XYZ file of C-alpha atoms in Angstrom:
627
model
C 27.818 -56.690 -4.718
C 26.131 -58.911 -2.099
C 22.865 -58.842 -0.967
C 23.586 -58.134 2.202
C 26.142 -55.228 1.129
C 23.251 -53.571 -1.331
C 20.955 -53.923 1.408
C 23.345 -52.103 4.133
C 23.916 -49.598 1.311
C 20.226 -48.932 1.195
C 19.965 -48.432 4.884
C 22.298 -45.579 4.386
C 20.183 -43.583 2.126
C 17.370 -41.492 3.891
C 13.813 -41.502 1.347
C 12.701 -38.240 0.412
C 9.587 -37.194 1.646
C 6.444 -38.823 0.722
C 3.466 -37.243 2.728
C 3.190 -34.838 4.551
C 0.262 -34.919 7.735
C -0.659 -31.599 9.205
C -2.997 -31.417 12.606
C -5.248 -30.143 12.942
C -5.735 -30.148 9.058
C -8.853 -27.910 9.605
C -9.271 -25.351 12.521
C -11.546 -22.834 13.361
C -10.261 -18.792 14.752
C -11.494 -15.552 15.539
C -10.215 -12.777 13.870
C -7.188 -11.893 16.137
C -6.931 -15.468 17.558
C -3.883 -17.444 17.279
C -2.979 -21.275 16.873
C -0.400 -23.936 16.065
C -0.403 -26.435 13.427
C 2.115 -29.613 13.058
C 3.696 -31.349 10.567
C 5.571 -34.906 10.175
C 6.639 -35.802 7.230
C 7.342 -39.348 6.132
C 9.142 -41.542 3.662
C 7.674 -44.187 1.563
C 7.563 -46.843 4.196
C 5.963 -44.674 6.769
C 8.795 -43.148 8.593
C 9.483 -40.115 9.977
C 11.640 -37.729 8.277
C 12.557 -35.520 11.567
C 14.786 -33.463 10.101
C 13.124 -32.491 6.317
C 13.655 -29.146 5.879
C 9.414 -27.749 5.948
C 8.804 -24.373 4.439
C 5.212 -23.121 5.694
C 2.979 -21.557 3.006
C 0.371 -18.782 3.235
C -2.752 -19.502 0.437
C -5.063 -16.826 1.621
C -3.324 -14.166 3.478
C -6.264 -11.851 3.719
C -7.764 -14.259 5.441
C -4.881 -16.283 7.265
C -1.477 -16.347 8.255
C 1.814 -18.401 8.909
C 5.017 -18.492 10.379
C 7.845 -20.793 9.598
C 7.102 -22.290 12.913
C 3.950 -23.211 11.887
C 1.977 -20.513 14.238
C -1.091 -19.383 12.680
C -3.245 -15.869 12.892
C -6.481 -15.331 11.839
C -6.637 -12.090 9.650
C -9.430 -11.793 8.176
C -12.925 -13.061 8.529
C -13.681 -16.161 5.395
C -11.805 -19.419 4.612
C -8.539 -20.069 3.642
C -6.005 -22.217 3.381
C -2.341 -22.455 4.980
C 0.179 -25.003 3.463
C 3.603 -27.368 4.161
C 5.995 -28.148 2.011
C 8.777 -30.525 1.949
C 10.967 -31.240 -1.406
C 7.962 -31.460 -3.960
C 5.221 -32.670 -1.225
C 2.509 -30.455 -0.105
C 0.209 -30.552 2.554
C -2.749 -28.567 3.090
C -4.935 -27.434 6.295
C -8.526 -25.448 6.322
C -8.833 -22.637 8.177
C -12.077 -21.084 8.971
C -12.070 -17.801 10.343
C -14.896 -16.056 12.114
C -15.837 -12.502 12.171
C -15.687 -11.204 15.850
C -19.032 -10.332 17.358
C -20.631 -6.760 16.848
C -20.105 -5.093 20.138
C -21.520 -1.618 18.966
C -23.886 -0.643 16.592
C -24.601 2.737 15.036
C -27.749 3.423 12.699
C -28.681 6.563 10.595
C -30.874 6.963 7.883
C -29.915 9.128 4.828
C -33.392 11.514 5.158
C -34.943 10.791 8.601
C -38.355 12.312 6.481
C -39.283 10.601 3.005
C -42.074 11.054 1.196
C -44.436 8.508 0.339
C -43.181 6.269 -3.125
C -39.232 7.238 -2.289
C -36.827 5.000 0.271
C -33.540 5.599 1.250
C -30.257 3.400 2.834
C -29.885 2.395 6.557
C -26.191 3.485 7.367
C -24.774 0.824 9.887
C -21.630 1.534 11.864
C -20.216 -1.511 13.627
C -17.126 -2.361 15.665
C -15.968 -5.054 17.239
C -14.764 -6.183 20.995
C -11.265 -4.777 20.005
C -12.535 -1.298 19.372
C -11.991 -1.819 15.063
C -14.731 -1.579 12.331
C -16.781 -4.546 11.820
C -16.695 -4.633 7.535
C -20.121 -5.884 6.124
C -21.567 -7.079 9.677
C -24.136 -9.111 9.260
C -27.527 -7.244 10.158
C -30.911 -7.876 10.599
C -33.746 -5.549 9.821
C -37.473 -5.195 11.075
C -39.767 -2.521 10.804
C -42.012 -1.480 13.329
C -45.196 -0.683 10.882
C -44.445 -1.944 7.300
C -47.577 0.097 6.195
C -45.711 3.222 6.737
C -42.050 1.848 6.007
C -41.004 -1.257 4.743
C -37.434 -2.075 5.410
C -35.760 -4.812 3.183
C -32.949 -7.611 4.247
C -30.488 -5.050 2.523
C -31.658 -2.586 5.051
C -33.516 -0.048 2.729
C -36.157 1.845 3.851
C -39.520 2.715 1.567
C -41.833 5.312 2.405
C -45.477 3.480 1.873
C -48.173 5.773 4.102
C -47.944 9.346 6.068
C -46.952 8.181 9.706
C -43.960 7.110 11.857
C -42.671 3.768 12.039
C -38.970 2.613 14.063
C -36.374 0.685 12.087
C -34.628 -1.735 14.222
C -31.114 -2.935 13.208
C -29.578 -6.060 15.035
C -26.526 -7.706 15.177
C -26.465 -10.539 17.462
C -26.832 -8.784 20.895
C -26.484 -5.795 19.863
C -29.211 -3.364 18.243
C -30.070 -0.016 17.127
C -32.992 2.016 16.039
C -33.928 4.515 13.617
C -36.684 6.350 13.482
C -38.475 7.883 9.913
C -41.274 10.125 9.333
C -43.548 9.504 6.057
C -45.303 12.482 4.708
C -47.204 12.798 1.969
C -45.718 13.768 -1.294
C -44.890 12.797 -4.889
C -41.368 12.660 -6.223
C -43.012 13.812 -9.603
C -41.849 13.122 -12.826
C -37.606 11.692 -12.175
C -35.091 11.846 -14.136
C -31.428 10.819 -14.365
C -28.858 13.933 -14.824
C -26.996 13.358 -16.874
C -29.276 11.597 -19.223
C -26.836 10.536 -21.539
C -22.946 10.757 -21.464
C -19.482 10.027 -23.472
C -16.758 9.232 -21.615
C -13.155 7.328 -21.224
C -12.764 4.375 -19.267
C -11.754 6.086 -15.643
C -13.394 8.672 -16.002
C -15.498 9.260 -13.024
C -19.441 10.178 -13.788
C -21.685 11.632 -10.900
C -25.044 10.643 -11.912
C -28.094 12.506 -9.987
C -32.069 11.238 -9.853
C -34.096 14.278 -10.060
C -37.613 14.490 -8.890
C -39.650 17.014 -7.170
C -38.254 15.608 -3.747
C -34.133 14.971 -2.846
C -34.028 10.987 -3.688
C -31.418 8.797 -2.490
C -31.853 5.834 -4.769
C -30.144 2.252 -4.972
C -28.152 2.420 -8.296
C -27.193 -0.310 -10.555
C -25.021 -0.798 -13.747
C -25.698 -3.110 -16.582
C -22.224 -5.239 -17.311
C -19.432 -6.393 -16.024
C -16.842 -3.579 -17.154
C -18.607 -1.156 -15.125
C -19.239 0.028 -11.485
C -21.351 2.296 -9.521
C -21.593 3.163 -6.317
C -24.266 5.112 -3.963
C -22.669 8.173 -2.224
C -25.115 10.809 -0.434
C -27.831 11.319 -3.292
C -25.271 10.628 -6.369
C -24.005 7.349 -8.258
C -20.832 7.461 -8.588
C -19.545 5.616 -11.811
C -16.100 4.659 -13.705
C -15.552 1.883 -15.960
C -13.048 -0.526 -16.798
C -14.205 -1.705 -20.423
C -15.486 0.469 -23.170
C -18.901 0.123 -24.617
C -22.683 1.256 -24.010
C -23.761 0.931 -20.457
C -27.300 1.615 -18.846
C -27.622 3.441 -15.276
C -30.529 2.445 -13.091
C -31.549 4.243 -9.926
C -33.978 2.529 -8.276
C -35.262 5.361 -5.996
C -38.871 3.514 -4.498
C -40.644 0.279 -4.788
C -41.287 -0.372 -8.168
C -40.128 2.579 -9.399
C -36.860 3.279 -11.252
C -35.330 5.699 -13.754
C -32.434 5.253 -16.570
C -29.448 6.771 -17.958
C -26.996 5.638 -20.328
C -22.839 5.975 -20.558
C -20.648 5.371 -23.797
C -17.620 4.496 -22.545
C -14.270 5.141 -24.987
C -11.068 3.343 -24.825
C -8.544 5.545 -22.685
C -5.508 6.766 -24.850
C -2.662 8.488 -23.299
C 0.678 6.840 -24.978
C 3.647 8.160 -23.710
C 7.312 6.023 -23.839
C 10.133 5.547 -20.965
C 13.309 6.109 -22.932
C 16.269 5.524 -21.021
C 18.764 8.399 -21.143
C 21.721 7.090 -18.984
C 23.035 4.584 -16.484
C 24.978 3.980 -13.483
C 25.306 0.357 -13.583
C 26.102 -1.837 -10.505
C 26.491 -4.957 -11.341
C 28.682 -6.510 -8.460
C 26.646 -5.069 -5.449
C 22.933 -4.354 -4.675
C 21.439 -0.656 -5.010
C 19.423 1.202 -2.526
C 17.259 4.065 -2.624
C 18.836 6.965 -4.694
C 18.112 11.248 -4.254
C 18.992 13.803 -6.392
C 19.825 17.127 -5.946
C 21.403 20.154 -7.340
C 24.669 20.885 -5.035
C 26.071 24.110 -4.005
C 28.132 24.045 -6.877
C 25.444 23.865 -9.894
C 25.574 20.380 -10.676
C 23.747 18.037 -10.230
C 24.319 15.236 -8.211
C 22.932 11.562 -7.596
C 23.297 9.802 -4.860
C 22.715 5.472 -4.250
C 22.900 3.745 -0.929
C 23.473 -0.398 -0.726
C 22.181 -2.848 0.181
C 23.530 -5.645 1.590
C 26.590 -3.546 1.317
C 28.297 -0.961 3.758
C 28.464 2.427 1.114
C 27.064 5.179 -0.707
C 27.811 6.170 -4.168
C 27.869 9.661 -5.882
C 27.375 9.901 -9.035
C 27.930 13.272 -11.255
C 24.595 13.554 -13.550
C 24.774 17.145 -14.786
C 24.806 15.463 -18.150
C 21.988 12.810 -17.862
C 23.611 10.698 -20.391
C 26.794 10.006 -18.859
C 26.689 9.945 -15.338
C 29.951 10.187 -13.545
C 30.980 8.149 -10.736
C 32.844 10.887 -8.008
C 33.402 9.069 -4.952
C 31.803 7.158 -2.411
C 31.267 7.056 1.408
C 31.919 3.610 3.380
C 30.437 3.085 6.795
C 29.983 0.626 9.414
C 27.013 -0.983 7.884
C 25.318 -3.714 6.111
C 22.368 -1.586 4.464
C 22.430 2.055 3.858
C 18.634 2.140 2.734
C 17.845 5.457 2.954
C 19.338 9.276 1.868
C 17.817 12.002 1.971
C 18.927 15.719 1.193
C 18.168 19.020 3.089
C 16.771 21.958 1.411
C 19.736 24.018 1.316
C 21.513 21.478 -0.589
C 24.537 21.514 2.134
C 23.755 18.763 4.411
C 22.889 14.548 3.558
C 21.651 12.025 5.821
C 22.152 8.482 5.360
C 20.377 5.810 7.491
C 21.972 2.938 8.691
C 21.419 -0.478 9.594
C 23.608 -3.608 10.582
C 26.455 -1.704 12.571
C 29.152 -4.490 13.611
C 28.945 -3.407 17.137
C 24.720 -2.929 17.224
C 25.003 0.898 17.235
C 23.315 2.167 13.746
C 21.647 5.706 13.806
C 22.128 8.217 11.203
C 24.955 9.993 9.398
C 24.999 13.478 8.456
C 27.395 14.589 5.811
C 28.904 17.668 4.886
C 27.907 18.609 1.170
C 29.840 21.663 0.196
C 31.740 19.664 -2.600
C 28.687 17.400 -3.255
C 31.442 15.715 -5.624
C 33.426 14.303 -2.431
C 30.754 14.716 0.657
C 31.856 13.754 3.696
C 30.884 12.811 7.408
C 30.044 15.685 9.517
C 28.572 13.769 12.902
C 27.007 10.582 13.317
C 23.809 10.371 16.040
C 23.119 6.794 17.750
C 22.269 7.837 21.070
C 18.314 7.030 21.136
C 18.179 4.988 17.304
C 21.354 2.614 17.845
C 18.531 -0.410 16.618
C 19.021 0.883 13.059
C 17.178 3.494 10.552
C 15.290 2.220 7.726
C 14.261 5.620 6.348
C 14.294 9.543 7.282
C 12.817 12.501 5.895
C 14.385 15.898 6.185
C 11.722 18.706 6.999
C 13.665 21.865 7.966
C 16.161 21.451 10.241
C 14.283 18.371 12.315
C 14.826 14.906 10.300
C 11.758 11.952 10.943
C 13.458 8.953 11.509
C 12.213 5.676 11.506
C 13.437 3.339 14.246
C 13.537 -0.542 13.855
C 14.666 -0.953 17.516
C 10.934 0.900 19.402
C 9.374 1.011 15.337
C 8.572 5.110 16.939
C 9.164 7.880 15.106
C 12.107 9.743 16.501
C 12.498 13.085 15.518
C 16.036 14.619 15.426
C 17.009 18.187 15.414
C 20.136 18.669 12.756
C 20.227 22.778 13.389
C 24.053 22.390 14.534
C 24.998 19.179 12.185
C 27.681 18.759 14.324
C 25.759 17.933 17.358
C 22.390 16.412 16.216
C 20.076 15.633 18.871
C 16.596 13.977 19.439
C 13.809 16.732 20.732
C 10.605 14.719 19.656
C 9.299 10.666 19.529
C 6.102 9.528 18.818
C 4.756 5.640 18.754
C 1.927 3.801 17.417
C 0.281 2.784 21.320
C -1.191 -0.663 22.118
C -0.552 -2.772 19.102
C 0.800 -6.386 18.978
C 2.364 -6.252 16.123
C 4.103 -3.109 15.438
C 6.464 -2.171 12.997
C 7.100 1.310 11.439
C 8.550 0.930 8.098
C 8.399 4.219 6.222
C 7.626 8.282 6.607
C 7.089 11.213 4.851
C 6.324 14.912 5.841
C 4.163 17.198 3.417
C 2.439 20.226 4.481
C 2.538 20.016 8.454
C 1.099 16.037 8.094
C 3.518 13.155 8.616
C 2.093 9.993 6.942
C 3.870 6.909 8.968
C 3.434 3.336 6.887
C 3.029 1.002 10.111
C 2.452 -2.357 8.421
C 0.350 -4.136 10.004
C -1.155 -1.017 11.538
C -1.919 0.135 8.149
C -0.906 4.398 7.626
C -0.897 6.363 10.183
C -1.877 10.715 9.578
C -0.174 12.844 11.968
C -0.010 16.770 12.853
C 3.444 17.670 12.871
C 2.679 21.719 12.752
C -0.892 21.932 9.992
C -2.569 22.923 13.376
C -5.309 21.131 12.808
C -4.983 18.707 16.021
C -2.950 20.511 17.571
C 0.359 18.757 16.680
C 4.111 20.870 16.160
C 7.306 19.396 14.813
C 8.008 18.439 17.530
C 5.119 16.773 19.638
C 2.882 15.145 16.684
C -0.785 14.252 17.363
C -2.821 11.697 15.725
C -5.125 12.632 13.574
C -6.240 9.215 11.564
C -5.048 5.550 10.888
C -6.037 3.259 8.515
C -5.411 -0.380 8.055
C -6.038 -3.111 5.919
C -6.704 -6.795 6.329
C -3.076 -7.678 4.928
C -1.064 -5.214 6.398
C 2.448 -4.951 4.530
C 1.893 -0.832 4.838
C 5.209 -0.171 3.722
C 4.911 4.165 1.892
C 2.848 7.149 1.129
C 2.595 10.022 -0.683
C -0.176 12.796 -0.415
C -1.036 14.657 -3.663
C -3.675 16.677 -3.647
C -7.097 15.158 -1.889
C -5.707 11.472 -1.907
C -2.926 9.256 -0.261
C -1.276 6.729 -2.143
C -0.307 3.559 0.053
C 1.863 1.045 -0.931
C 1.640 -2.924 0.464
C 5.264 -4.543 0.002
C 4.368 -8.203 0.569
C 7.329 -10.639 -0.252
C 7.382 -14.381 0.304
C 7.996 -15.827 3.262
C 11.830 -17.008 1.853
C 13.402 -15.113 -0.220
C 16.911 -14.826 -1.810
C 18.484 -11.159 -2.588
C 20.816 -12.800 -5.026
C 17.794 -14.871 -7.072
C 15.001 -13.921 -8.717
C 12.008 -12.446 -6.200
C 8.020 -12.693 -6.922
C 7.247 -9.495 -4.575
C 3.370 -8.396 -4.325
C 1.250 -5.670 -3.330
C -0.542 -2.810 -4.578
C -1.607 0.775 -3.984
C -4.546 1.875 -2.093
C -5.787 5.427 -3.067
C -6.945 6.582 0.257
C -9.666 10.100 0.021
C -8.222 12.170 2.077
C -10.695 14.976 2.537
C -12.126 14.339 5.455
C -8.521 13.583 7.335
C -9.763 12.387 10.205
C -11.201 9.156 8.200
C -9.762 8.334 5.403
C -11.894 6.401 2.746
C -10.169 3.784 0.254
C -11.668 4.743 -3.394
C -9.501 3.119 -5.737
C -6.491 0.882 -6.459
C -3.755 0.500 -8.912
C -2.652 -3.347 -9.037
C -0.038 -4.455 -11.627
C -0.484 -8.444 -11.805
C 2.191 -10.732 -10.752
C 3.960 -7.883 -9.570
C 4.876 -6.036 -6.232
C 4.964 -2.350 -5.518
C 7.874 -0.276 -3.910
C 8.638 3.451 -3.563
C 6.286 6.064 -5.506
C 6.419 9.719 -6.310
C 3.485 11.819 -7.629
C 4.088 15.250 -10.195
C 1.524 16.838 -11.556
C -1.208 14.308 -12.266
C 1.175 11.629 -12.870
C 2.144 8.842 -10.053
C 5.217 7.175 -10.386
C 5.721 3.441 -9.009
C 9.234 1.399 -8.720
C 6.958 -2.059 -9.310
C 9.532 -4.136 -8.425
C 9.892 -7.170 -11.157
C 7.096 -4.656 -13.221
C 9.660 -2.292 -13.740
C 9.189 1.647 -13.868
C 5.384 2.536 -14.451
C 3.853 6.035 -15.058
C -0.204 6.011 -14.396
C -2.525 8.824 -15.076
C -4.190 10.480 -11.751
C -6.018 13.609 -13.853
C -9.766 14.204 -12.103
C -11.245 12.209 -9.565
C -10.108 8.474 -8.563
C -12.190 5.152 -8.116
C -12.176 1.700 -8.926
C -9.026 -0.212 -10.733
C -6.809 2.099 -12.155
C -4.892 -0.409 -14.004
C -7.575 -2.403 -15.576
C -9.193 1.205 -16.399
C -5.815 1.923 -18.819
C -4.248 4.861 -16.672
C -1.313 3.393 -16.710
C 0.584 5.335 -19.989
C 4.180 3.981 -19.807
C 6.595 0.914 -18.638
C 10.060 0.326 -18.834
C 11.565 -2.848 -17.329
C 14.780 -1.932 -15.649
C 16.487 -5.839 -16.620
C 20.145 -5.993 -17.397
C 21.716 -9.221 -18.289
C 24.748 -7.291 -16.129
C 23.634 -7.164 -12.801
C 23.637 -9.076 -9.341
C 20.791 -11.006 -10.830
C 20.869 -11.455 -14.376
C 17.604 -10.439 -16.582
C 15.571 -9.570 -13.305
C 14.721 -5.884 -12.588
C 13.428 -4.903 -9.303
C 12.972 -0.927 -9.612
C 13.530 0.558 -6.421
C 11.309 3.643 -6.630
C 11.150 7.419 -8.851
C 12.009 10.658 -8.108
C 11.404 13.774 -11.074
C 14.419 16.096 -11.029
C 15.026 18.405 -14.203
C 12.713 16.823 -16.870
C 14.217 13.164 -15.899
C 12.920 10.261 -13.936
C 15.729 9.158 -11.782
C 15.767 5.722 -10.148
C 17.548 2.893 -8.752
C 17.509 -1.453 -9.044
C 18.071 -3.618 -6.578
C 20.192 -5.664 -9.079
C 21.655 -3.557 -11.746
C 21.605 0.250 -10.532
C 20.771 3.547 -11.180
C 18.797 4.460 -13.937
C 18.173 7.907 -15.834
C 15.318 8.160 -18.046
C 12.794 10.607 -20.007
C 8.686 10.511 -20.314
C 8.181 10.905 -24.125
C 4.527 11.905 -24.591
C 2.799 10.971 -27.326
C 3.979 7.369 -27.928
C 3.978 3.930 -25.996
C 6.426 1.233 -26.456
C 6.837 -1.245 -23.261
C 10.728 -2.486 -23.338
């Protein structure tokens, strides 16, 4: 070959990318605010390599986030970092991202009287310009006579000399006082109840100081497996690690009392033994119910997805499940089915219609062998259903096209017909993903505007089936709200957070966790603890008893105790008492379980895989073995 010819030859091979330059590489937001950032990437020699494919990267997501077209939003207040990549080149940009400004500002004091030698906490409530909490504002304190009551940078208060003295609490602009009365007094001989205690790690303590006067100390843990936390005049404390810790409650200046916890290792073994199968190896599974039809069986059914049918499978005998027929639709995702009460009527949801018009389908179940279609309602949901719940004869449907709730009366299948919406008002990014109904309260997962409580007939704001009312909402810097479940005094949220490209068909790294939400107080919800699998992203859950069940995705099936009261990790306190991975070397993706969710019918855990399909298994107590 010539010269000439090797050097034409060259000419018609494009480099690969080299570098990649972002701009701005650094950028300053407010929370809220929005920017763009730009990339060119270019060869070896310098040149521009218009048409490399880019994937944008999100490094802090709390804190920041991207689009594909490189549009950034400022989440959270902190820095973080966003990134570009092109083949096996990476780029990086800085973003800092300021807290918005304290517009109000609240201040109460625990006891507005103290007695001299005690203090107590400064309670700040702050919000911002867009009407939403401040978290950890940054306050300043000053005291209007330190020889009555000192007030420290943390905001604590201590009661020195009988008078009255003003607290003043700033933020920027904005201010608030508090005003304390110091008598005189002795808090006497105090003491921490209990004095001494054995526990298990997760086990929540309520520790008390006891004096001659109510104290509201400032409590502290020695460690690092261990965590305690001030709540009205208690310290409330779990830990994560066994072994011997010491409780401090530091209840005036100088003057502190003691306690001690011995902490045991947590050990509940239990084993997930699988009992049968209904594998599905050429298509992707859905979300699966099971019910007990008219007929005394018991029945299974598994939408698609990706796919355009539902399955019924026969699984009166748990080990053998029998396949009885199926139901094909206009669709390229049946996500969702749900069973009414009476056993006699389905609904699957459906999304990806050929001709745009999705809705819901309601089937006939009097042979729950062979169900078929009844009616099929599009009129006000044609933008597709993600998911439905069935309370009486009204089904909560979730809309992708207005993300509202639209609420559907099924009393004459035939004929179904909408009689109720509801819709998250004034947000900029809404988008209602999931819904359940338990005990007159709908709980609405909103992503990015976190779960929503509403009255749908408990009377307590003044909500029916019909015409909900709000009652709470809250949100998270992430977002990604994608279920709930209510059992008992808490709400169990669950993030779904995939990345930003993503292949059904390959392997996927999904994340998120669930938020235990305190529910006792409805109208604001408190988050207390967490259960967070590593590496891992959760799905659908279902709570029994004092068990929670979590489809964890690429985690597989997990069972986590939820006896007595909740704080701190869960997971890294060893609730968690069994796993099974639901991998299949037979399946749409070969050795790489993604378990859809749980549901408890009969004695048997019941759920479905993305890749390899439905799966019947049994709790053994009294055993653990992770497969």
């Amino acid at each position: 070959m010539t010269t000439s010819a090797f050097l034409l030859l060259l000419a018609g091979v494009q480099a690969g990318p080299d570098r990649i330059e972002l701009d701005p590489a650094s950028l300053t937001l407010d929370v809220g605010e929005t920017a763009n950032v730009t990339a060119a990437v270019f060869d070896e020699s310098g040149t521009v390599l218009a048409d490399a494919p880019l994937l944008w990267m999100m490094m802090s997501p709390e804190v920041v986030e991207v689009d594909q077209n490189g549009r950034v939003w400022a989440v959270g207040p902190g820095e973080g970092r966003i990134a570009a990549r092109s083949g096996n080149v990476m780029s990086f940009a800085t973003v800092v991202v300021r807290a918005l400004p304290v517009a109000t500002l609240d201040a109460s004091l625990a006891a507005s009287t103290l007695v001299t030698g005690t203090s107590a906490p400064v309670r700040i409530r702050a919000t911002g310009p867009d009407g939403e909490p401040v978290m950890a504002p940054d306050v300043d304190y000053a005291s209007s006579d330190e020889a009555v009551a000192r007030v420290d940078a943390t905001g604590r208060v201590y009661a020195r000399a009988p008078g009255q003295a003003t607290v003043t609490a700033s933020a920027g602009a904005v201010s608030a006082t508090v005003s304390v009365t110091v008598e005189q007094g002795d808090p006497g001989a105090v003491e921490i109840v209990p004095a001494e205690i054995r526990a298990r790690t997760g086990d929540v303590i309520r520790f008390e100081a006891r004096g001659a006067t109510t104290l509201y100390p400032e409590w502290s843990v020695s460690g690092a497996g261990a965590q305690i936390e001030a709540e009205g005049t208690e310290g409330v404390f779990v830990a994560e690690r066994p072994g011997t810790y010491r409780v401090t409650a530091m209840y005036g200046e100088g003057r502190a009392a003691t306690g001690s916890a011995e902490i045991t290792t947590r050990i509940e073994e239990a084993e997930l033994v699988t009992v049968g199968r209904g594998a599905a190896a050429d298509h992707h599974s859905g979300d699966t119910w099971v019910f007990e039809g008219v007929n005394g069986r018991d029945y299974a059914y598994v939408g698609t997805y990706m796919y355009d049918w539902m399955k019924a499978w026969d699984v009166t005998d748990p080990s053998a499940p029998v396949l009885t027929d199926s139901i094909q639709l206009d669709a390229r995702r049946i996500n969702d089915v749900k069973i009414h009460p009476d056993n006699r009527i389905g609904i699957l949801t459906r999304e990806g219609a050929s001709d745009r018009r999705n809705g819901i389908v309601v089937l006939d179940l009097s042979e729950p062998a062979h169900p078929t279609i009844i009616s099929e309602y599009k009129r006000t949901v044609p933008g597709g259903v993600h998911n439905v719940w069935i309370e009486g004869d009204l089904v909560y449907a979730v809309h992708n096209g207005t993300s509202d709730i639209h609420i559907i009366d099924i009393s004459d299948p035939a004929n179904p017909d909408e009689v109720g919406r509801w819709g998250m008002p004034e947000s900029d990014h809404k988008s209602l993903h999931d819904v359940v109904v338990q005990d007159g309260y709908a709980y609405l997962s909103y992503w990015d505007d976190g779960a929503v409580t509403l009255d749908v007939g408990a009377g307590t704001h003044g909500g029916t089936p019909t015409e909900p009312t709000l009652v709470s909402r809250y949100k998270y810097p992430v977002g990604n709200t994608h279920t709930a479940w209510r059992a008992g005094r808490y709400l169990f949220v669950g993030d779904e957070i995939f990345p930003q490209v993503w292949d059904a068909d390959a392997p996927i790294e999904a994340r998120g966790y669930i938020h235990v939400l305190d529910m006792q107080d409805p109208d604001n919800p408190v988050e207390v603890a967490r259960y967070e699998v590593p590496e891992a992203g959760a799905h659908n859950i279902w709570v029994e008893g004092d068990r929670l069940y979590v489809g964890y995705y690429q985690a597989g099936l997990r069972v986590v105790d939820i006896s007595g009261e909740l704080r701190g990790d869960l997971y890294r306190q060893g609730r968690e008492i069994a796993i099974l991975k639901t991998t299949d070397a037979e399946s749409t993706v070969p050795n790489w379980g993604m378990t859809w969710g749980a549901q408890i019918h009969k004695g048997h855990i019941f759920t479905s895989d993305l890749n390899s399909g439905l799966w019947i298994v049994k709790l053994v107590e009294g055993q653990r073995i992770i497969s």
